[in-house]
CSV table of C-alpha atoms in Angstrom, one decimal:
chain,number,residue,atom,x,y,z
A,33,UNK,CA,0.0,0.0,0.0
A,34,UNK,CA,1.3,3.5,-0.9
A,35,UNK,CA,1.5,6.1,1.8
A,36,UNK,CA,-0.8,8.2,-0.4
A,37,UNK,CA,-3.5,5.8,0.5
A,38,UNK,CA,-2.9,6.6,4.2
A,39,UNK,CA,-3.6,9.4,5.7
A,40,UNK,CA,11.3,32.5,-1.0
A,41,UNK,CA,12.7,28.7,-0.7
A,42,UNK,CA,15.4,28.0,-3.3
A,43,UNK,CA,13.2,27.9,-6.4
A,44,UNK,CA,15.6,25.5,-8.3
A,45,UNK,CA,14.3,22.8,-6.1
A,46,UNK,CA,10.6,23.4,-6.7
A,47,UNK,CA,8.2,23.4,-9.6
A,48,UNK,CA,5.9,25.9,-8.0
A,49,UNK,CA,6.0,28.5,-5.3
A,50,UNK,CA,3.3,28.4,-2.7
A,51,UNK,CA,0.6,29.2,-3.0
A,52,UNK,CA,0.1,29.2,-6.8
A,53,UNK,CA,-3.7,28.6,-6.7
A,54,UNK,CA,-4.2,31.1,-3.8
A,55,UNK,CA,-2.2,33.8,-5.6
A,56,UNK,CA,-4.4,33.3,-8.7
A,57,UNK,CA,-7.5,33.4,-6.5
A,58,UNK,CA,-6.4,36.8,-5.1
A,59,UNK,CA,-5.3,38.1,-8.6
A,60,UNK,CA,-8.9,37.3,-9.9
A,61,UNK,CA,-10.3,39.8,-7.4
A,62,UNK,CA,-11.1,37.7,-4.3
A,63,UNK,CA,-10.4,39.6,-1.1
A,64,UNK,CA,-10.9,37.3,2.0
A,65,UNK,CA,-9.1,34.1,2.9
A,66,UNK,CA,-9.4,31.9,6.1
A,67,UNK,CA,-6.3,29.8,7.0
A,68,UNK,CA,-7.1,27.1,9.5
A,69,UNK,CA,-5.1,24.4,11.4
A,70,UNK,CA,-3.8,23.3,14.7
A,71,UNK,CA,-0.8,25.0,16.3
A,72,UNK,CA,2.5,24.3,14.5
A,73,UNK,CA,1.0,23.5,11.1
A,74,UNK,CA,2.4,26.6,9.4
A,75,UNK,CA,-0.5,29.0,9.3
A,76,UNK,CA,1.6,32.1,10.2
A,77,UNK,CA,4.3,31.2,7.8
A,78,UNK,CA,1.7,30.7,5.0
A,79,UNK,CA,0.1,34.1,5.8
A,80,UNK,CA,3.5,35.9,5.8
A,81,UNK,CA,4.5,34.1,2.6
A,82,UNK,CA,1.4,35.5,0.9
A,83,UNK,CA,2.3,38.9,2.3
A,84,UNK,CA,5.7,38.7,0.6
A,85,UNK,CA,4.2,37.6,-2.7
A,86,UNK,CA,1.0,39.8,-3.1
A,87,UNK,CA,1.5,43.3,-4.6
A,88,UNK,CA,0.3,45.1,-1.5
A,89,UNK,CA,1.3,48.7,-0.7
A,90,UNK,CA,1.2,48.0,3.0
A,91,UNK,CA,0.8,44.9,5.2
A,92,UNK,CA,-0.8,45.2,8.6
A,93,UNK,CA,0.0,42.1,10.7
A,94,UNK,CA,-2.3,42.1,13.8
A,95,UNK,CA,-1.0,39.5,16.3
A,96,UNK,CA,-2.2,38.1,19.6
A,97,UNK,CA,0.4,35.4,19.5
A,98,UNK,CA,3.9,36.8,19.2
A,99,UNK,CA,5.7,40.1,19.7
A,100,UNK,CA,7.2,42.0,16.8
A,101,UNK,CA,10.7,41.2,18.0
A,102,UNK,CA,9.9,37.5,18.1
A,103,UNK,CA,8.3,37.6,14.7
A,104,UNK,CA,11.5,39.2,13.2
A,105,UNK,CA,13.6,36.5,14.9
A,106,UNK,CA,11.4,33.7,13.5
A,107,UNK,CA,11.1,35.3,10.0
A,108,UNK,CA,14.3,37.3,9.4
A,109,UNK,CA,13.3,38.1,5.8
A,110,UNK,CA,10.4,40.3,7.2
A,111,UNK,CA,13.1,42.8,8.2
A,112,UNK,CA,13.7,43.6,4.6
A,113,UNK,CA,10.0,44.7,4.4
A,114,UNK,CA,9.8,46.8,7.6
A,115,UNK,CA,9.1,49.9,5.4
A,116,UNK,CA,5.9,48.3,4.2
A,117,UNK,CA,5.1,45.8,7.0
A,118,UNK,CA,3.5,47.0,10.2
A,119,UNK,CA,3.5,44.4,13.1
A,120,UNK,CA,0.8,45.4,15.6
A,121,UNK,CA,1.0,43.6,18.9
A,122,UNK,CA,-2.5,43.2,20.3
A,123,UNK,CA,-1.8,40.5,22.9
A,124,UNK,CA,-3.1,42.9,25.6
A,125,UNK,CA,-5.5,44.8,23.4
A,126,UNK,CA,-9.3,45.0,23.6
A,127,UNK,CA,-11.7,44.1,20.9
A,128,UNK,CA,-12.3,47.9,20.4
A,129,UNK,CA,-8.6,48.5,19.8
A,130,UNK,CA,-8.5,45.5,17.4
A,131,UNK,CA,-11.4,46.8,15.4
A,132,UNK,CA,-9.8,50.3,15.2
A,133,UNK,CA,-6.6,48.8,13.9
A,134,UNK,CA,-8.4,46.6,11.4
A,135,UNK,CA,-10.3,49.6,10.0
A,136,UNK,CA,-7.1,51.6,9.8
A,137,UNK,CA,-5.6,48.8,7.7
A,138,UNK,CA,-8.7,48.5,5.6
A,139,UNK,CA,-8.8,52.2,4.8
A,140,UNK,CA,-5.2,52.0,3.4
A,141,UNK,CA,-5.4,51.6,-0.3
A,142,UNK,CA,-4.3,48.2,-1.7
A,143,UNK,CA,-3.4,46.9,1.8
A,144,UNK,CA,-3.2,43.3,3.2
A,145,UNK,CA,-4.5,42.8,6.7
A,146,UNK,CA,-3.6,39.6,8.6
A,147,UNK,CA,-5.5,38.7,11.7
A,148,UNK,CA,-3.4,36.2,13.7
A,149,UNK,CA,-5.2,34.6,15.3
A,150,UNK,CA,-8.8,35.5,14.7
A,151,UNK,CA,-9.9,33.2,17.5
A,152,UNK,CA,-8.2,35.2,20.2
A,153,UNK,CA,-9.7,38.4,18.8
A,154,UNK,CA,-13.2,37.0,18.7
A,155,UNK,CA,-13.2,35.1,22.0
A,156,UNK,CA,-14.5,37.9,24.2
A,157,UNK,CA,-17.5,38.3,21.9
A,158,UNK,CA,-20.8,36.4,22.4
A,159,UNK,CA,-22.0,34.2,19.5
A,160,UNK,CA,-24.4,36.7,18.0
A,161,UNK,CA,-21.9,39.6,18.3
A,162,UNK,CA,-19.2,37.5,16.7
A,163,UNK,CA,-21.3,36.5,13.7
A,164,UNK,CA,-22.3,40.2,13.3
A,165,UNK,CA,-18.7,41.3,13.5
A,166,UNK,CA,-17.4,38.7,11.1
A,167,UNK,CA,-20.2,39.5,8.6
A,168,UNK,CA,-19.4,43.2,8.8
A,169,UNK,CA,-15.6,42.7,8.3
A,170,UNK,CA,-16.1,40.4,5.3
A,171,UNK,CA,-18.7,42.8,3.8
A,172,UNK,CA,-16.4,45.8,4.2
A,173,UNK,CA,-13.4,44.0,2.7
A,174,UNK,CA,-15.5,42.7,-0.3
A,175,UNK,CA,-17.1,46.0,-1.1
A,176,UNK,CA,-16.4,47.7,-4.4
A,177,UNK,CA,-14.9,50.7,-2.7
A,178,UNK,CA,-12.2,48.5,-0.9
A,179,UNK,CA,-9.0,47.5,-2.7
A,180,UNK,CA,-7.7,45.7,0.4
A,181,UNK,CA,-7.5,42.0,1.3
A,182,UNK,CA,-7.9,40.2,4.6
A,183,UNK,CA,-6.4,36.9,5.8
A,184,UNK,CA,-8.1,35.4,8.9
A,185,UNK,CA,-5.9,32.9,10.8
A,186,UNK,CA,-7.8,30.4,13.0
A,187,UNK,CA,-6.6,27.5,15.2
A,188,UNK,CA,-10.0,25.9,15.0
A,189,UNK,CA,-10.6,23.2,12.4
A,190,UNK,CA,-14.3,23.2,13.0
A,191,UNK,CA,-16.5,24.6,10.3
A,192,UNK,CA,-18.1,27.9,11.3
A,193,UNK,CA,-20.2,30.6,9.6
A,194,UNK,CA,-17.0,32.4,8.7
A,195,UNK,CA,-16.1,29.5,6.4
A,196,UNK,CA,-19.2,30.3,4.3
A,197,UNK,CA,-18.7,34.0,4.3
A,198,UNK,CA,-15.1,34.3,3.2
A,199,UNK,CA,-14.0,33.8,-0.4
A,200,UNK,CA,-11.4,31.1,0.3
A,201,UNK,CA,-10.6,28.5,3.0
A,202,UNK,CA,-7.3,26.5,3.3
A,203,UNK,CA,-6.8,24.0,6.1
A,204,UNK,CA,-3.2,23.0,7.1
A,205,UNK,CA,-2.2,19.7,8.7
A,206,UNK,CA,1.0,18.3,10.0
A,207,UNK,CA,1.0,14.5,10.0
A,208,UNK,CA,3.7,12.0,10.9
A,209,UNK,CA,5.5,9.5,8.8
A,210,UNK,CA,7.8,7.4,10.9
A,211,UNK,CA,8.7,10.3,13.2
A,212,UNK,CA,9.1,12.7,10.2
A,213,UNK,CA,6.9,15.7,9.5
A,214,UNK,CA,4.5,15.5,6.6
A,215,UNK,CA,2.8,18.8,5.9
A,216,UNK,CA,-0.4,19.0,3.8
A,217,UNK,CA,-2.6,21.8,2.7
A,218,UNK,CA,-6.3,21.1,1.8
A,219,UNK,CA,-8.0,23.8,-0.3
A,220,UNK,CA,-11.6,23.8,0.9
A,221,UNK,CA,-12.7,26.5,-1.5
A,222,UNK,CA,-11.4,29.3,-3.7
A,223,UNK,CA,-14.5,31.1,-4.9
A,224,UNK,CA,-14.3,31.9,-8.6
A,225,UNK,CA,-10.9,30.2,-9.1
A,226,UNK,CA,-9.8,26.8,-10.3
A,227,UNK,CA,-8.0,24.5,-7.9
A,228,UNK,CA,-5.2,22.5,-9.6
A,229,UNK,CA,-4.9,20.0,-6.8
A,230,UNK,CA,-7.2,19.8,-3.7
A,231,UNK,CA,-4.6,18.4,-1.3
A,232,UNK,CA,-1.0,19.6,-1.7
A,233,UNK,CA,2.2,18.8,0.2
A,234,UNK,CA,4.3,21.8,1.4
A,235,UNK,CA,7.4,22.7,3.3
A,236,UNK,CA,8.4,25.5,5.6
A,237,UNK,CA,12.1,25.4,4.6
A,238,UNK,CA,13.7,28.8,4.7
A,239,UNK,CA,10.9,30.4,6.8
A,240,UNK,CA,8.5,30.5,3.8
A,241,UNK,CA,5.7,28.1,2.8
A,242,UNK,CA,6.2,26.4,-0.6
A,243,UNK,CA,4.2,23.7,-2.2
A,244,UNK,CA,5.3,20.9,-4.6
A,245,UNK,CA,3.8,20.2,-7.9
A,246,UNK,CA,3.2,16.6,-8.9
A,247,UNK,CA,6.2,14.7,-10.1
A,248,UNK,CA,7.0,15.1,-13.8
A,249,UNK,CA,9.0,12.8,-16.0
A,250,UNK,CA,12.5,14.2,-16.9
A,251,UNK,CA,13.6,15.2,-20.3
A,252,UNK,CA,16.5,12.8,-20.9
A,253,UNK,CA,17.4,14.6,-24.1
A,254,UNK,CA,19.2,17.1,-21.9
A,255,UNK,CA,21.4,14.5,-20.2
A,256,UNK,CA,25.1,15.3,-20.2
A,257,UNK,CA,28.3,14.4,-18.4
A,258,UNK,CA,28.9,16.1,-15.1
A,259,UNK,CA,32.0,16.8,-13.1
A,260,UNK,CA,32.8,13.7,-11.0
A,261,UNK,CA,32.9,14.0,-7.2
A,262,UNK,CA,36.1,12.6,-5.7
A,263,UNK,CA,36.4,10.4,-2.7
A,264,UNK,CA,36.6,12.0,0.7
A,265,UNK,CA,38.3,10.3,3.6
A,266,UNK,CA,38.3,7.1,1.5
A,267,UNK,CA,34.5,7.2,1.2
A,268,UNK,CA,32.8,7.1,-2.2
A,269,UNK,CA,30.4,9.8,-3.2
A,270,UNK,CA,26.8,9.2,-4.2
A,271,UNK,CA,27.6,11.3,-7.2
A,272,UNK,CA,25.7,14.4,-6.3
A,273,UNK,CA,26.4,16.9,-3.5
A,274,UNK,CA,22.7,16.9,-2.5
A,275,UNK,CA,22.7,13.1,-2.1
A,276,UNK,CA,26.0,13.2,-0.1
A,277,UNK,CA,24.6,15.9,2.2
A,278,UNK,CA,21.3,14.1,2.8
A,279,UNK,CA,22.4,10.5,3.2
A,280,UNK,CA,26.2,10.5,3.5
A,281,UNK,CA,28.9,8.8,1.5
A,282,UNK,CA,29.6,5.1,1.0
A,283,UNK,CA,32.6,3.4,2.6
A,284,UNK,CA,34.2,0.5,0.7
A,285,UNK,CA,32.2,-2.7,1.1
A,286,UNK,CA,28.9,-0.8,1.6
A,287,UNK,CA,25.5,-2.2,0.7
A,288,UNK,CA,23.2,0.6,-0.5
A,289,UNK,CA,19.6,-0.4,-0.5
A,290,UNK,CA,17.0,1.7,-2.4
A,291,UNK,CA,13.6,0.5,-1.4
A,292,UNK,CA,10.5,1.6,-3.4
A,293,UNK,CA,6.8,1.2,-3.6
A,294,UNK,CA,5.3,-0.1,-6.8
A,295,UNK,CA,3.8,3.4,-7.5
A,296,UNK,CA,7.2,5.1,-7.7
A,297,UNK,CA,8.3,5.9,-11.3
A,298,UNK,CA,11.5,4.2,-12.5
A,299,UNK,CA,12.9,7.7,-13.4
A,300,UNK,CA,12.6,8.7,-9.8
A,301,UNK,CA,14.6,5.6,-8.7
A,302,UNK,CA,17.3,6.5,-11.2
A,303,UNK,CA,17.7,9.9,-9.6
A,304,UNK,CA,19.0,8.0,-6.6
A,305,UNK,CA,20.9,5.2,-8.3
A,306,UNK,CA,22.3,6.7,-11.5
A,307,UNK,CA,24.5,9.4,-10.0
A,308,UNK,CA,26.6,6.9,-7.9
A,309,UNK,CA,27.1,4.7,-10.9
A,310,UNK,CA,28.1,7.5,-13.3
A,311,UNK,CA,30.3,9.1,-10.8
A,312,UNK,CA,32.0,5.8,-10.0
A,313,UNK,CA,32.7,5.2,-13.7
A,314,UNK,CA,33.9,8.7,-14.4
A,315,UNK,CA,36.5,8.3,-11.7
A,316,UNK,CA,38.0,5.5,-13.7
A,317,UNK,CA,36.2,2.7,-11.9
A,318,UNK,CA,33.9,0.0,-13.2
A,319,UNK,CA,30.3,-1.0,-12.8
A,320,UNK,CA,28.2,-4.2,-13.6
A,321,UNK,CA,24.5,-3.6,-13.7
A,322,UNK,CA,21.5,-5.9,-13.7
A,323,UNK,CA,18.9,-3.2,-14.5
A,324,UNK,CA,15.3,-2.7,-13.3
A,325,UNK,CA,12.9,-5.3,-14.7
A,326,UNK,CA,10.4,-3.7,-17.1
A,327,UNK,CA,12.3,-0.6,-17.7
A,328,UNK,CA,13.2,0.6,-21.2
A,329,UNK,CA,16.8,-0.7,-20.9
A,330,UNK,CA,17.9,0.2,-24.4
A,331,UNK,CA,16.7,3.8,-24.2
A,332,UNK,CA,18.2,4.0,-20.7
A,333,UNK,CA,21.5,2.6,-21.8
A,334,UNK,CA,21.8,5.2,-24.6
A,335,UNK,CA,21.1,8.1,-22.3
A,336,UNK,CA,23.2,6.7,-19.4
A,337,UNK,CA,26.2,6.5,-21.7
A,338,UNK,CA,25.8,10.1,-22.7
A,339,UNK,CA,26.7,11.0,-19.1
A,340,UNK,CA,30.0,9.1,-19.2
A,341,UNK,CA,33.3,10.8,-19.9
A,342,UNK,CA,34.6,9.4,-23.2
A,343,UNK,CA,34.4,6.2,-25.2
A,344,UNK,CA,36.9,4.3,-23.0
A,345,UNK,CA,34.6,4.7,-20.0
A,346,UNK,CA,31.7,3.2,-22.0
A,347,UNK,CA,33.6,0.3,-23.4
A,348,UNK,CA,35.9,-0.7,-20.5
A,349,UNK,CA,34.1,0.4,-17.4
A,350,UNK,CA,30.4,-0.5,-17.8
A,351,UNK,CA,28.6,-3.8,-18.3
A,352,UNK,CA,24.8,-3.9,-18.6
A,353,UNK,CA,23.4,-7.4,-18.2
A,354,UNK,CA,20.1,-6.9,-20.1
A,355,UNK,CA,19.2,-10.6,-20.7
A,356,UNK,CA,18.1,-12.3,-17.5
A,357,UNK,CA,16.8,-15.8,-17.4
A,358,UNK,CA,13.3,-16.7,-16.4
A,359,UNK,CA,12.1,-19.2,-13.8
A,360,UNK,CA,11.4,-21.8,-16.5
A,361,UNK,CA,15.1,-22.2,-17.1
A,362,UNK,CA,16.9,-25.0,-15.3
A,363,UNK,CA,18.6,-24.4,-12.0
A,364,UNK,CA,21.9,-25.1,-13.7
A,365,UNK,CA,21.2,-22.4,-16.3
A,366,UNK,CA,20.4,-19.9,-13.5
A,367,UNK,CA,23.5,-20.8,-11.7
A,368,UNK,CA,25.4,-20.2,-14.9
A,369,UNK,CA,23.8,-16.7,-15.2
A,370,UNK,CA,25.1,-15.9,-11.7
A,371,UNK,CA,28.5,-17.2,-12.7
A,372,UNK,CA,28.5,-14.9,-15.7
A,373,UNK,CA,27.6,-12.0,-13.4
A,374,UNK,CA,30.6,-12.8,-11.2
A,375,UNK,CA,32.9,-13.4,-14.2
A,376,UNK,CA,32.0,-10.1,-15.8
A,377,UNK,CA,32.7,-8.4,-12.4
A,378,UNK,CA,36.2,-9.9,-12.2
A,379,UNK,CA,36.9,-9.3,-15.9
A,380,UNK,CA,36.0,-5.6,-15.6
A,381,UNK,CA,37.8,-5.2,-12.3
A,382,UNK,CA,41.1,-5.3,-14.3
A,383,UNK,CA,40.2,-2.0,-15.9
A,384,UNK,CA,39.0,-0.3,-12.7
A,385,UNK,CA,41.0,2.2,-10.8
A,386,UNK,CA,41.9,0.7,-7.4
A,387,UNK,CA,40.4,-2.6,-8.4
A,388,UNK,CA,36.9,-1.5,-7.2
A,389,UNK,CA,33.7,-2.5,-8.8
A,390,UNK,CA,30.1,-1.3,-8.2
A,391,UNK,CA,27.4,-4.0,-8.6
A,392,UNK,CA,23.9,-2.7,-9.2
A,393,UNK,CA,21.3,-5.3,-8.9
A,394,UNK,CA,17.5,-5.3,-9.5
A,395,UNK,CA,16.0,-7.7,-6.9
A,396,UNK,CA,12.9,-8.1,-9.1
A,397,UNK,CA,15.0,-9.6,-11.9
A,398,UNK,CA,16.5,-12.1,-9.5
A,399,UNK,CA,13.1,-12.9,-8.1
A,400,UNK,CA,11.9,-13.8,-11.6
A,401,UNK,CA,14.7,-16.3,-11.8
A,402,UNK,CA,13.9,-17.9,-8.5
A,403,UNK,CA,10.1,-17.6,-8.3
A,404,UNK,CA,8.8,-19.7,-5.4
A,405,UNK,CA,12.3,-20.6,-4.4
A,406,UNK,CA,12.9,-18.0,-1.7
A,407,UNK,CA,15.5,-19.9,0.2
A,408,UNK,CA,17.6,-20.4,-2.9
A,409,UNK,CA,17.2,-16.7,-3.7
A,410,UNK,CA,18.3,-15.8,-0.1
A,411,UNK,CA,21.5,-17.9,-0.6
A,412,UNK,CA,22.2,-16.2,-3.9
A,413,UNK,CA,21.8,-12.7,-2.4
A,414,UNK,CA,24.1,-13.8,0.5
A,415,UNK,CA,26.6,-15.0,-2.0
A,416,UNK,CA,26.5,-11.7,-3.9
A,417,UNK,CA,26.8,-9.6,-0.7
A,418,UNK,CA,29.6,-11.7,0.8
A,419,UNK,CA,31.6,-11.5,-2.4
A,420,UNK,CA,31.2,-7.8,-2.7
A,421,UNK,CA,32.1,-7.1,0.9
A,422,UNK,CA,35.2,-9.3,0.8
A,423,UNK,CA,36.4,-7.5,-2.3
A,424,UNK,CA,35.6,-4.0,-0.8
A,425,UNK,CA,33.2,-3.4,-3.7
A,426,UNK,CA,30.1,-1.2,-3.6
A,427,UNK,CA,26.8,-3.0,-3.9
A,428,UNK,CA,23.5,-1.2,-4.8
A,429,UNK,CA,20.1,-3.0,-4.7
A,430,UNK,CA,16.8,-1.9,-6.1
A,431,UNK,CA,14.4,-3.4,-3.6
A,432,UNK,CA,10.6,-3.4,-4.1
A,433,UNK,CA,8.9,-3.1,-0.7
A,434,UNK,CA,6.7,-6.2,-1.3
A,435,UNK,CA,9.8,-8.4,-1.8
A,436,UNK,CA,10.2,-11.4,0.4
A,437,UNK,CA,13.9,-10.5,0.7
A,438,UNK,CA,13.1,-7.1,2.2
A,439,UNK,CA,13.9,-7.9,5.8
A,440,UNK,CA,17.1,-9.6,5.0
A,441,UNK,CA,18.4,-6.7,2.8
A,442,UNK,CA,17.3,-4.1,5.3
A,443,UNK,CA,19.3,-5.9,8.0
A,444,UNK,CA,22.5,-6.0,6.0
A,445,UNK,CA,22.2,-2.5,4.5
A,446,UNK,CA,24.9,-0.1,5.3
A,447,UNK,CA,22.7,2.7,3.8
A,448,UNK,CA,19.0,2.3,3.3
A,449,UNK,CA,16.6,4.8,1.7
A,450,UNK,CA,13.0,4.5,0.8
A,451,UNK,CA,10.7,6.1,-1.8
A,452,UNK,CA,7.0,6.5,-2.1
A,453,UNK,CA,4.4,8.7,-3.7
A,454,UNK,CA,2.2,10.9,-1.6
A,455,UNK,CA,-0.4,13.2,-3.2
A,456,UNK,CA,1.5,13.0,-6.5
A,457,UNK,CA,4.8,13.9,-5.0
A,458,UNK,CA,7.8,11.5,-4.9
A,459,UNK,CA,9.2,11.4,-1.4
A,460,UNK,CA,12.5,9.9,-0.3
A,461,UNK,CA,13.9,9.5,3.2
A,462,UNK,CA,16.7,7.7,4.9
A,463,UNK,CA,16.2,4.8,7.4
A,464,UNK,CA,20.0,4.4,7.6
A,465,UNK,CA,20.8,7.1,8.4
A,466,UNK,CA,17.6,8.6,9.7
A,467,UNK,CA,16.6,11.7,7.7
A,468,UNK,CA,13.6,14.0,7.2
A,469,UNK,CA,11.3,13.5,4.3
A,470,UNK,CA,12.6,15.0,1.0
A,471,UNK,CA,10.5,15.8,-2.1
A,472,UNK,CA,12.6,14.6,-5.0
A,473,UNK,CA,12.5,15.7,-8.6
A,474,UNK,CA,14.9,16.0,-11.6
A,475,UNK,CA,17.4,18.8,-11.4
A,476,UNK,CA,16.6,21.4,-14.1
A,477,UNK,CA,20.2,21.3,-15.4
A,478,UNK,CA,20.5,17.6,-15.8
A,479,UNK,CA,17.6,15.1,-15.7
A,480,UNK,CA,19.8,12.3,-14.2
A,481,UNK,CA,20.7,14.5,-11.2
A,482,UNK,CA,18.2,15.0,-8.3
A,483,UNK,CA,16.9,18.0,-6.4
A,484,UNK,CA,15.9,17.3,-2.8
A,485,UNK,CA,13.8,19.6,-0.7
A,486,UNK,CA,13.3,18.7,2.9
A,487,UNK,CA,9.8,18.8,4.4
A,488,UNK,CA,10.3,20.9,7.5
């Protein structure tokens, strides 16, 4: 089962800046938005992100939660807008003072007024008075004579009359995935505007709220060789600085397990597995690969080779074993296939700098050879692992989460990452080592290199 069935950031990492749909909604003339969610879900960050993106002459931030000093500490980028952003501390204010400040903001042409949080402002009012006040505020903001916008921030997820009165409602939630934050925004309504995706994942990286667009297939026609990353402290790079930073390097004899759900696109798997291979080869070393079953191997091979540095690297340092045997073949034939795998490894080792080889193995291909013979498959995997570790080689496994070998490979993994798709976004995270969730997508400069954005 996919996790999706369960319940300004560096723009180079993202396909869209939050909140694209909400920005269009305001640009079309809507004037009132209600942001809801429990404490810590990112409501203030979303409101302030909108303040930084909307073309407002002045922003009036009316707060009952934090002082102006604390706000600038939490959101340093607001300091750059102090000439246009007024932080009004109403923690000790009365409803009368609040309404006075609200009207002051509303009378300012093309302003944005943020009420954070509206619950604290409205609490002293009785039910009837609160409804009357909310109705008047929305009506005044929406009138033809007003060019201002208002954002209500509420810590109550319950549906109230205000939900029906405002033009738009967004509810923020912060879930948990194995101890890792998973932030979601649900667009309840955006009156008069189209909603591209009702539920969207987002991050608070960099003190601003940014959403992720659904994963898109890379354009492999732009693939090109990249500068190899050298070893550091005798540890092998994963081929891209973002991967090394997120998951760490590989020591010799490492077993790198890339586990994936069936809904994960092959191209997303390659963003994790291809850079280590290419980097390894471009440093003068060799690799033997048993590629993913069902992938377009010939197309992949042609594109993969475009990233290698020179003809010699292609001919002397890379072996792709494209023709695996099926379960119908005899056991002797399957043993012969494994012997060929080992022979190719030893043969190519002679051309490899330092005598090191990287073996990349699709567990699914091996499973097709040993269907219903799990014990024999376990022995084969043990043999591959023992041989690689004794030689000090690097071993990389593509592991489907439903595999019967999953527990075994997890236990022997030196490094273990997992991939899944949540609300159209490909996520990757480390189990060994433990890391936050990252949204992963192709880098814009090279489709075989990844961009990773942490969900914080």
